PDB file of C-alpha atoms in Angstrom:
ATOM      1  CA  UNK A 141      72.467 109.665  86.106  1.00 80.00           C
ATOM      2  CA  UNK A 142      69.119 111.037  84.912  1.00 84.00           C
ATOM      3  CA  UNK A 143      66.534 111.550  87.629  1.00 92.00           C
ATOM      4  CA  UNK A 144      62.809 111.879  88.032  1.00 96.00           C
ATOM      5  CA  UNK A 145      62.164 115.007  90.053  1.00 96.00           C
ATOM      6  CA  UNK A 146      59.139 115.441  92.280  1.00 97.00           C
ATOM      7  CA  UNK A 147      57.883 118.532  94.039  1.00 96.00           C
ATOM      8  CA  UNK A 148      57.076 119.285  96.728  1.00 97.00           C
ATOM      9  CA  UNK A 149      58.831 116.734  98.893  1.00 96.00           C
ATOM     10  CA  UNK A 150      56.278 117.265 101.632  1.00 97.00           C
ATOM     11  CA  UNK A 151      52.763 118.634 101.472  1.00 97.00           C
ATOM     12  CA  UNK A 152      50.324 119.112 104.295  1.00 98.00           C
ATOM     13  CA  UNK A 153      46.761 119.908 103.347  1.00 98.00           C
ATOM     14  CA  UNK A 154      43.399 120.109 104.982  1.00 97.00           C
ATOM     15  CA  UNK A 155      40.765 117.533 104.223  1.00 98.00           C
ATOM     16  CA  UNK A 156      38.647 118.599 101.277  1.00 97.00           C
ATOM     17  CA  UNK A 157      41.339 120.741  99.710  1.00 98.00           C
ATOM     18  CA  UNK A 158      42.793 120.189  96.275  1.00 98.00           C
ATOM     19  CA  UNK A 159      46.447 119.306  95.847  1.00 98.00           C
ATOM     20  CA  UNK A 160      48.646 119.062  92.807  1.00 97.00           C
ATOM     21  CA  UNK A 161      51.727 116.900  92.923  1.00 98.00           C
ATOM     22  CA  UNK A 162      54.322 117.642  90.307  1.00 97.00           C
ATOM     23  CA  UNK A 163      56.826 115.484  88.514  1.00 97.00           C
ATOM     24  CA  UNK A 164      59.472 116.052  85.895  1.00 97.00           C
ATOM     25  CA  UNK A 165      60.147 112.707  84.212  1.00 95.00           C
ATOM     26  CA  UNK A 166      63.376 111.824  82.446  1.00 93.00           C
ATOM     27  CA  UNK A 167      63.441 113.801  79.225  1.00 90.00           C
ATOM     28  CA  UNK A 168      63.514 111.003  76.664  1.00 87.00           C
ATOM     29  CA  UNK A 169      60.995 108.809  78.466  1.00 90.00           C
ATOM     30  CA  UNK A 170      57.569 108.394  76.977  1.00 88.00           C
ATOM     31  CA  UNK A 171      55.695 106.410  79.633  1.00 92.00           C
ATOM     32  CA  UNK A 172      54.700 107.959  82.921  1.00 94.00           C
ATOM     33  CA  UNK A 173      53.207 106.546  86.079  1.00 95.00           C
ATOM     34  CA  UNK A 174      51.973 107.456  89.518  1.00 98.00           C
ATOM     35  CA  UNK A 175      52.203 105.086  92.449  1.00 97.00           C
ATOM     36  CA  UNK A 176      51.454 105.589  96.094  1.00 97.00           C
ATOM     37  CA  UNK A 177      52.580 103.968  99.304  1.00 97.00           C
ATOM     38  CA  UNK A 178      50.639 104.334 102.503  1.00 96.00           C
ATOM     39  CA  UNK A 179      52.964 104.187 105.494  1.00 93.00           C
ATOM     40  CA  UNK A 180      54.013 100.616 106.178  1.00 90.00           C
ATOM     41  CA  UNK A 181      52.143  99.217 103.196  1.00 93.00           C
ATOM     42  CA  UNK A 182      52.876  98.121  99.645  1.00 93.00           C
ATOM     43  CA  UNK A 183      53.691 100.343  96.730  1.00 95.00           C
ATOM     44  CA  UNK A 184      50.408 100.566  94.788  1.00 96.00           C
ATOM     45  CA  UNK A 185      49.860 101.439  91.160  1.00 95.00           C
ATOM     46  CA  UNK A 186      47.586 104.390  90.473  1.00 97.00           C
ATOM     47  CA  UNK A 187      47.795 105.287  86.806  1.00 97.00           C
ATOM     48  CA  UNK A 188      49.892 105.036  83.662  1.00 94.00           C
ATOM     49  CA  UNK A 189      50.048 107.680  80.958  1.00 94.00           C
ATOM     50  CA  UNK A 190      51.279 107.583  77.400  1.00 91.00           C
ATOM     51  CA  UNK A 191      50.792 109.758  74.354  1.00 88.00           C
ATOM     52  CA  UNK A 192      48.837 112.312  76.358  1.00 88.00           C
ATOM     53  CA  UNK A 193      46.268 109.920  77.636  1.00 92.00           C
ATOM     54  CA  UNK A 194      45.707 107.455  80.426  1.00 95.00           C
ATOM     55  CA  UNK A 195      46.774 103.933  79.456  1.00 93.00           C
ATOM     56  CA  UNK A 196      45.569 102.188  82.572  1.00 94.00           C
ATOM     57  CA  UNK A 197      44.277 103.129  85.988  1.00 95.00           C
ATOM     58  CA  UNK A 198      43.658 101.209  89.158  1.00 96.00           C
ATOM     59  CA  UNK A 199      40.493 101.132  91.209  1.00 96.00           C
ATOM     60  CA  UNK A 200      42.176 103.559  93.589  1.00 95.00           C
ATOM     61  CA  UNK A 201      42.290 106.151  90.830  1.00 97.00           C
ATOM     62  CA  UNK A 202      38.706 107.305  91.109  1.00 94.00           C
ATOM     63  CA  UNK A 203      37.059 110.537  90.013  1.00 95.00           C
ATOM     64  CA  UNK A 204      38.884 112.638  92.575  1.00 96.00           C
ATOM     65  CA  UNK A 205      42.181 111.924  90.820  1.00 97.00           C
ATOM     66  CA  UNK A 206      43.377 113.289  87.517  1.00 97.00           C
ATOM     67  CA  UNK A 207      46.664 113.449  85.660  1.00 97.00           C
ATOM     68  CA  UNK A 208      47.955 115.893  83.155  1.00 94.00           C
ATOM     69  CA  UNK A 209      51.026 116.625  81.110  1.00 92.00           C
ATOM     70  CA  UNK A 210      50.572 120.356  80.709  1.00 86.00           C
ATOM     71  CA  UNK A 211      53.787 120.913  78.778  1.00 86.00           C
ATOM     72  CA  UNK A 212      56.695 118.938  77.438  1.00 78.00           C
ATOM     73  CA  UNK A 213      58.326 118.335  80.773  1.00 86.00           C
ATOM     74  CA  UNK A 214      55.871 118.243  83.661  1.00 93.00           C
ATOM     75  CA  UNK A 215      53.524 115.454  84.692  1.00 96.00           C
ATOM     76  CA  UNK A 216      51.029 116.227  87.437  1.00 97.00           C
ATOM     77  CA  UNK A 217      48.688 114.338  89.719  1.00 98.00           C
ATOM     78  CA  UNK A 218      45.730 116.276  91.037  1.00 98.00           C
ATOM     79  CA  UNK A 219      43.601 115.174  93.941  1.00 98.00           C
ATOM     80  CA  UNK A 220      40.462 117.285  93.927  1.00 96.00           C
ATOM     81  CA  UNK A 221      39.055 116.842  97.390  1.00 95.00           C
ATOM     82  CA  UNK A 222      41.537 115.187  99.660  1.00 97.00           C
ATOM     83  CA  UNK A 223      40.529 112.661 102.296  1.00 97.00           C
ATOM     84  CA  UNK A 224      42.400 111.530 105.360  1.00 97.00           C
ATOM     85  CA  UNK A 225      43.069 108.183 103.690  1.00 97.00           C
ATOM     86  CA  UNK A 226      44.886 109.910 100.833  1.00 97.00           C
ATOM     87  CA  UNK A 227      47.800 110.488 103.193  1.00 98.00           C
ATOM     88  CA  UNK A 228      50.694 108.579 101.637  1.00 97.00           C
ATOM     89  CA  UNK A 229      53.929 108.851  99.714  1.00 98.00           C
ATOM     90  CA  UNK A 230      53.201 109.477  96.064  1.00 98.00           C
ATOM     91  CA  UNK A 231      55.816 108.352  93.597  1.00 98.00           C
ATOM     92  CA  UNK A 232      56.114 109.374  90.002  1.00 97.00           C
ATOM     93  CA  UNK A 233      57.947 107.049  87.628  1.00 95.00           C
ATOM     94  CA  UNK A 234      58.918 107.098  83.999  1.00 94.00           C
ATOM     95  CA  UNK A 235      60.149 104.572  81.477  1.00 90.00           C
ATOM     96  CA  UNK A 236      61.485 104.581  77.955  1.00 86.00           C
ATOM     97  CA  UNK A 237      60.098 101.124  77.478  1.00 78.00           C
ATOM     98  CA  UNK A 238      63.426  99.362  77.380  1.00 69.00           C
ATOM     99  CA  UNK A 239      65.899  97.576  79.590  1.00 65.00           C
ATOM    100  CA  UNK A 240      66.602  99.191  82.907  1.00 64.00           C
ATOM    101  CA  UNK A 241      63.159  99.203  84.371  1.00 79.00           C
ATOM    102  CA  UNK A 242      61.355 102.219  85.595  1.00 89.00           C
ATOM    103  CA  UNK A 243      62.961 105.233  87.207  1.00 93.00           C
ATOM    104  CA  UNK A 244      61.119 106.447  90.265  1.00 95.00           C
ATOM    105  CA  UNK A 245      61.256 109.844  91.863  1.00 97.00           C
ATOM    106  CA  UNK A 246      61.928 110.378  95.554  1.00 96.00           C
ATOM    107  CA  UNK A 247      58.261 110.952  96.210  1.00 97.00           C
ATOM    108  CA  UNK A 248      55.964 113.525  97.733  1.00 98.00           C
ATOM    109  CA  UNK A 249      54.798 112.854 101.244  1.00 98.00           C
ATOM    110  CA  UNK A 250      51.203 114.004 101.410  1.00 98.00           C
ATOM    111  CA  UNK A 251      49.618 114.462 104.798  1.00 98.00           C
ATOM    112  CA  UNK A 252      45.914 115.235 104.963  1.00 98.00           C
ATOM    113  CA  UNK A 253      44.756 116.661 108.260  1.00 97.00           C
TER     114      UNK A 253
ATOM    115  CA  UNK B 291      50.973  87.991  86.620  1.00 63.00           C
ATOM    116  CA  UNK B 292      52.890  85.352  88.508  1.00 71.00           C
ATOM    117  CA  UNK B 293      52.583  85.465  92.283  1.00 87.00           C
ATOM    118  CA  UNK B 294      55.852  85.802  94.154  1.00 93.00           C
ATOM    119  CA  UNK B 295      56.853  84.746  97.644  1.00 95.00           C
ATOM    120  CA  UNK B 296      59.817  86.226  99.481  1.00 97.00           C
ATOM    121  CA  UNK B 297      60.968  86.162 103.092  1.00 97.00           C
ATOM    122  CA  UNK B 298      59.522  89.051 105.030  1.00 96.00           C
ATOM    123  CA  UNK B 299      62.839  90.024 106.544  1.00 97.00           C
ATOM    124  CA  UNK B 300      66.510  89.117 106.699  1.00 98.00           C
ATOM    125  CA  UNK B 301      69.390  90.249 108.871  1.00 98.00           C
ATOM    126  CA  UNK B 302      73.029  90.374 107.916  1.00 98.00           C
ATOM    127  CA  UNK B 303      76.326  91.922 108.945  1.00 98.00           C
ATOM    128  CA  UNK B 304      78.549  94.200 107.004  1.00 98.00           C
ATOM    129  CA  UNK B 305      80.874  92.406 104.624  1.00 97.00           C
ATOM    130  CA  UNK B 306      78.709  89.321 104.276  1.00 97.00           C
ATOM    131  CA  UNK B 307      77.074  88.063 101.126  1.00 97.00           C
ATOM    132  CA  UNK B 308      73.304  88.164 101.216  1.00 98.00           C
ATOM    133  CA  UNK B 309      71.089  85.928  99.137  1.00 98.00           C
ATOM    134  CA  UNK B 310      67.387  86.676  98.904  1.00 98.00           C
ATOM    135  CA  UNK B 311      65.298  83.989  97.269  1.00 97.00           C
ATOM    136  CA  UNK B 312      61.992  84.572  95.552  1.00 97.00           C
ATOM    137  CA  UNK B 313      59.571  81.810  94.612  1.00 96.00           C
ATOM    138  CA  UNK B 314      57.445  82.195  91.513  1.00 95.00           C
ATOM    139  CA  UNK B 315      56.011  78.780  90.733  1.00 94.00           C
ATOM    140  CA  UNK B 316      53.539  80.076  88.159  1.00 93.00           C
ATOM    141  CA  UNK B 317      56.012  82.018  86.063  1.00 93.00           C
ATOM    142  CA  UNK B 318      54.995  82.144  82.410  1.00 92.00           C
ATOM    143  CA  UNK B 319      57.238  81.441  79.466  1.00 92.00           C
ATOM    144  CA  UNK B 320      57.511  85.115  78.517  1.00 88.00           C
ATOM    145  CA  UNK B 321      57.953  86.444  82.040  1.00 90.00           C
ATOM    146  CA  UNK B 322      61.118  88.124  83.222  1.00 92.00           C
ATOM    147  CA  UNK B 323      62.279  88.482  86.801  1.00 94.00           C
ATOM    148  CA  UNK B 324      63.069  91.953  88.057  1.00 93.00           C
ATOM    149  CA  UNK B 325      64.335  93.160  91.416  1.00 95.00           C
ATOM    150  CA  UNK B 326      63.867  96.596  92.896  1.00 95.00           C
ATOM    151  CA  UNK B 327      65.363  98.150  96.012  1.00 97.00           C
ATOM    152  CA  UNK B 328      63.618 100.715  98.179  1.00 97.00           C
ATOM    153  CA  UNK B 329      65.234 102.813 100.890  1.00 95.00           C
ATOM    154  CA  UNK B 330      63.031 104.451 103.529  1.00 90.00           C
ATOM    155  CA  UNK B 331      61.160 107.453 102.141  1.00 86.00           C
ATOM    156  CA  UNK B 332      62.539 106.857  98.658  1.00 93.00           C
ATOM    157  CA  UNK B 333      61.043 105.476  95.489  1.00 95.00           C
ATOM    158  CA  UNK B 334      61.941 101.957  94.371  1.00 95.00           C
ATOM    159  CA  UNK B 335      65.117 101.640  92.361  1.00 94.00           C
ATOM    160  CA  UNK B 336      65.697  99.081  89.616  1.00 91.00           C
ATOM    161  CA  UNK B 337      68.520  96.695  90.502  1.00 93.00           C
ATOM    162  CA  UNK B 338      68.601  93.849  88.042  1.00 93.00           C
ATOM    163  CA  UNK B 339      66.523  91.892  85.570  1.00 92.00           C
ATOM    164  CA  UNK B 340      66.912  88.475  84.018  1.00 93.00           C
ATOM    165  CA  UNK B 341      65.242  85.632  82.188  1.00 94.00           C
ATOM    166  CA  UNK B 342      67.384  82.595  82.904  1.00 93.00           C
ATOM    167  CA  UNK B 343      70.750  81.428  84.242  1.00 91.00           C
ATOM    168  CA  UNK B 344      72.830  84.225  85.724  1.00 96.00           C
ATOM    169  CA  UNK B 345      72.902  87.964  85.307  1.00 95.00           C
ATOM    170  CA  UNK B 346      75.470  90.182  86.968  1.00 96.00           C
ATOM    171  CA  UNK B 347      75.877  93.925  87.131  1.00 94.00           C
ATOM    172  CA  UNK B 348      77.818  96.328  89.303  1.00 93.00           C
ATOM    173  CA  UNK B 349      75.285  96.077  92.096  1.00 92.00           C
ATOM    174  CA  UNK B 350      74.111  92.468  92.299  1.00 96.00           C
ATOM    175  CA  UNK B 351      73.823  89.062  90.703  1.00 98.00           C
ATOM    176  CA  UNK B 352      70.650  87.253  89.830  1.00 98.00           C
ATOM    177  CA  UNK B 353      70.599  83.484  89.721  1.00 98.00           C
ATOM    178  CA  UNK B 354      67.747  81.741  87.948  1.00 97.00           C
ATOM    179  CA  UNK B 355      67.604  77.935  87.835  1.00 97.00           C
ATOM    180  CA  UNK B 356      66.577  76.059  84.729  1.00 96.00           C
ATOM    181  CA  UNK B 357      62.971  75.596  85.831  1.00 96.00           C
ATOM    182  CA  UNK B 358      62.700  79.362  86.571  1.00 96.00           C
ATOM    183  CA  UNK B 359      60.347  78.700  89.479  1.00 96.00           C
ATOM    184  CA  UNK B 360      62.561  80.669  91.786  1.00 97.00           C
ATOM    185  CA  UNK B 361      65.322  83.227  91.636  1.00 97.00           C
ATOM    186  CA  UNK B 362      67.995  84.459  94.010  1.00 98.00           C
ATOM    187  CA  UNK B 363      69.241  87.986  94.324  1.00 98.00           C
ATOM    188  CA  UNK B 364      72.803  87.992  95.579  1.00 98.00           C
ATOM    189  CA  UNK B 365      74.348  91.071  97.147  1.00 97.00           C
ATOM    190  CA  UNK B 366      78.112  90.676  97.639  1.00 94.00           C
ATOM    191  CA  UNK B 367      79.725  92.134 100.734  1.00 94.00           C
ATOM    192  CA  UNK B 368      76.809  94.199 101.988  1.00 97.00           C
ATOM    193  CA  UNK B 369      77.277  97.472 103.792  1.00 97.00           C
ATOM    194  CA  UNK B 370      75.022  99.425 106.123  1.00 97.00           C
ATOM    195  CA  UNK B 371      73.753 101.349 103.124  1.00 96.00           C
ATOM    196  CA  UNK B 372      72.247  98.174 101.680  1.00 97.00           C
ATOM    197  CA  UNK B 373      69.627  98.216 104.414  1.00 97.00           C
ATOM    198  CA  UNK B 374      66.429  98.457 102.403  1.00 97.00           C
ATOM    199  CA  UNK B 375      63.386  96.572 101.183  1.00 97.00           C
ATOM    200  CA  UNK B 376      63.988  94.355  98.166  1.00 98.00           C
ATOM    201  CA  UNK B 377      61.149  93.463  95.829  1.00 97.00           C
ATOM    202  CA  UNK B 378      60.976  90.579  93.398  1.00 95.00           C
ATOM    203  CA  UNK B 379      58.645  91.187  90.461  1.00 93.00           C
ATOM    204  CA  UNK B 380      57.738  88.729  87.757  1.00 91.00           C
ATOM    205  CA  UNK B 381      55.989  89.311  84.490  1.00 84.00           C
ATOM    206  CA  UNK B 382      57.410  92.427  82.911  1.00 71.00           C
ATOM    207  CA  UNK B 383      59.508  91.673  79.871  1.00 74.00           C
ATOM    208  CA  UNK B 384      61.829  94.394  78.638  1.00 68.00           C
ATOM    209  CA  UNK B 385      60.081  96.890  76.393  1.00 69.00           C
ATOM    210  CA  UNK B 386      56.825  96.149  78.176  1.00 73.00           C
ATOM    211  CA  UNK B 387      55.380  99.216  79.818  1.00 79.00           C
ATOM    212  CA  UNK B 388      52.656  97.656  81.924  1.00 83.00           C
ATOM    213  CA  UNK B 389      52.225  98.633  85.542  1.00 87.00           C
ATOM    214  CA  UNK B 390      54.438  97.116  88.186  1.00 88.00           C
ATOM    215  CA  UNK B 391      52.825  95.020  90.899  1.00 88.00           C
ATOM    216  CA  UNK B 392      54.793  95.184  94.116  1.00 92.00           C
ATOM    217  CA  UNK B 393      54.484  92.665  96.898  1.00 91.00           C
ATOM    218  CA  UNK B 394      55.557  93.205 100.463  1.00 91.00           C
ATOM    219  CA  UNK B 395      59.211  92.605  99.653  1.00 96.00           C
ATOM    220  CA  UNK B 396      62.059  91.485 101.888  1.00 98.00           C
ATOM    221  CA  UNK B 397      63.267  93.916 104.499  1.00 97.00           C
ATOM    222  CA  UNK B 398      67.046  93.539 104.761  1.00 98.00           C
ATOM    223  CA  UNK B 399      68.719  94.913 107.853  1.00 98.00           C
ATOM    224  CA  UNK B 400      72.497  95.134 107.796  1.00 98.00           C
ATOM    225  CA  UNK B 401      74.270  95.450 111.132  1.00 97.00           C
ATOM    226  CA  UNK B 402      77.788  96.737 111.749  1.00 96.00           C
TER     227      UNK B 402
END
């Protein structure tokens, strides 16, 4: 079964540092997403991406966040200056826009200290 | 997007059938009902999607009454590995690529 792959699985960073979370979506999918889940809380939408541009972003996705699809396979989320409250699981997801819903990756656990 | 209401938690024992009901009184005509499953420290996983009546796949069944104001996810003969959080989402038709809005879900605990 095709998978969405995320790296790293865990990342610890100091407050104020930049982090890049990486995702390899399913190869024939065209729609890409980032979600996050703070420990014990809901899964929250961050941003959707299609045709090399952002389709929609939430109010969480402020200027410190950016997304990029640098090549034909990777999809990245960059957090420029991390804050303690950015500590969460970050999930990448992709969709082909058909039946079967989204496919989520296993997530990157980001800990900001 | 239609608001959904699910029980916060449910307990069951291995081998039992589990039914999780979701209320969505404000469901729109074009809305579909989708269920996701999330294991600890994993991303949500699509389980099943339906519009009306009954849908069945290898994992679960989804029962939707005629008025579509609620739906029931049925898991036959659960095992310990079915312990997870189950989310009911309403409003994403197939081929729609809008964001997903997750609620708090139902935390299912299966005991031996």
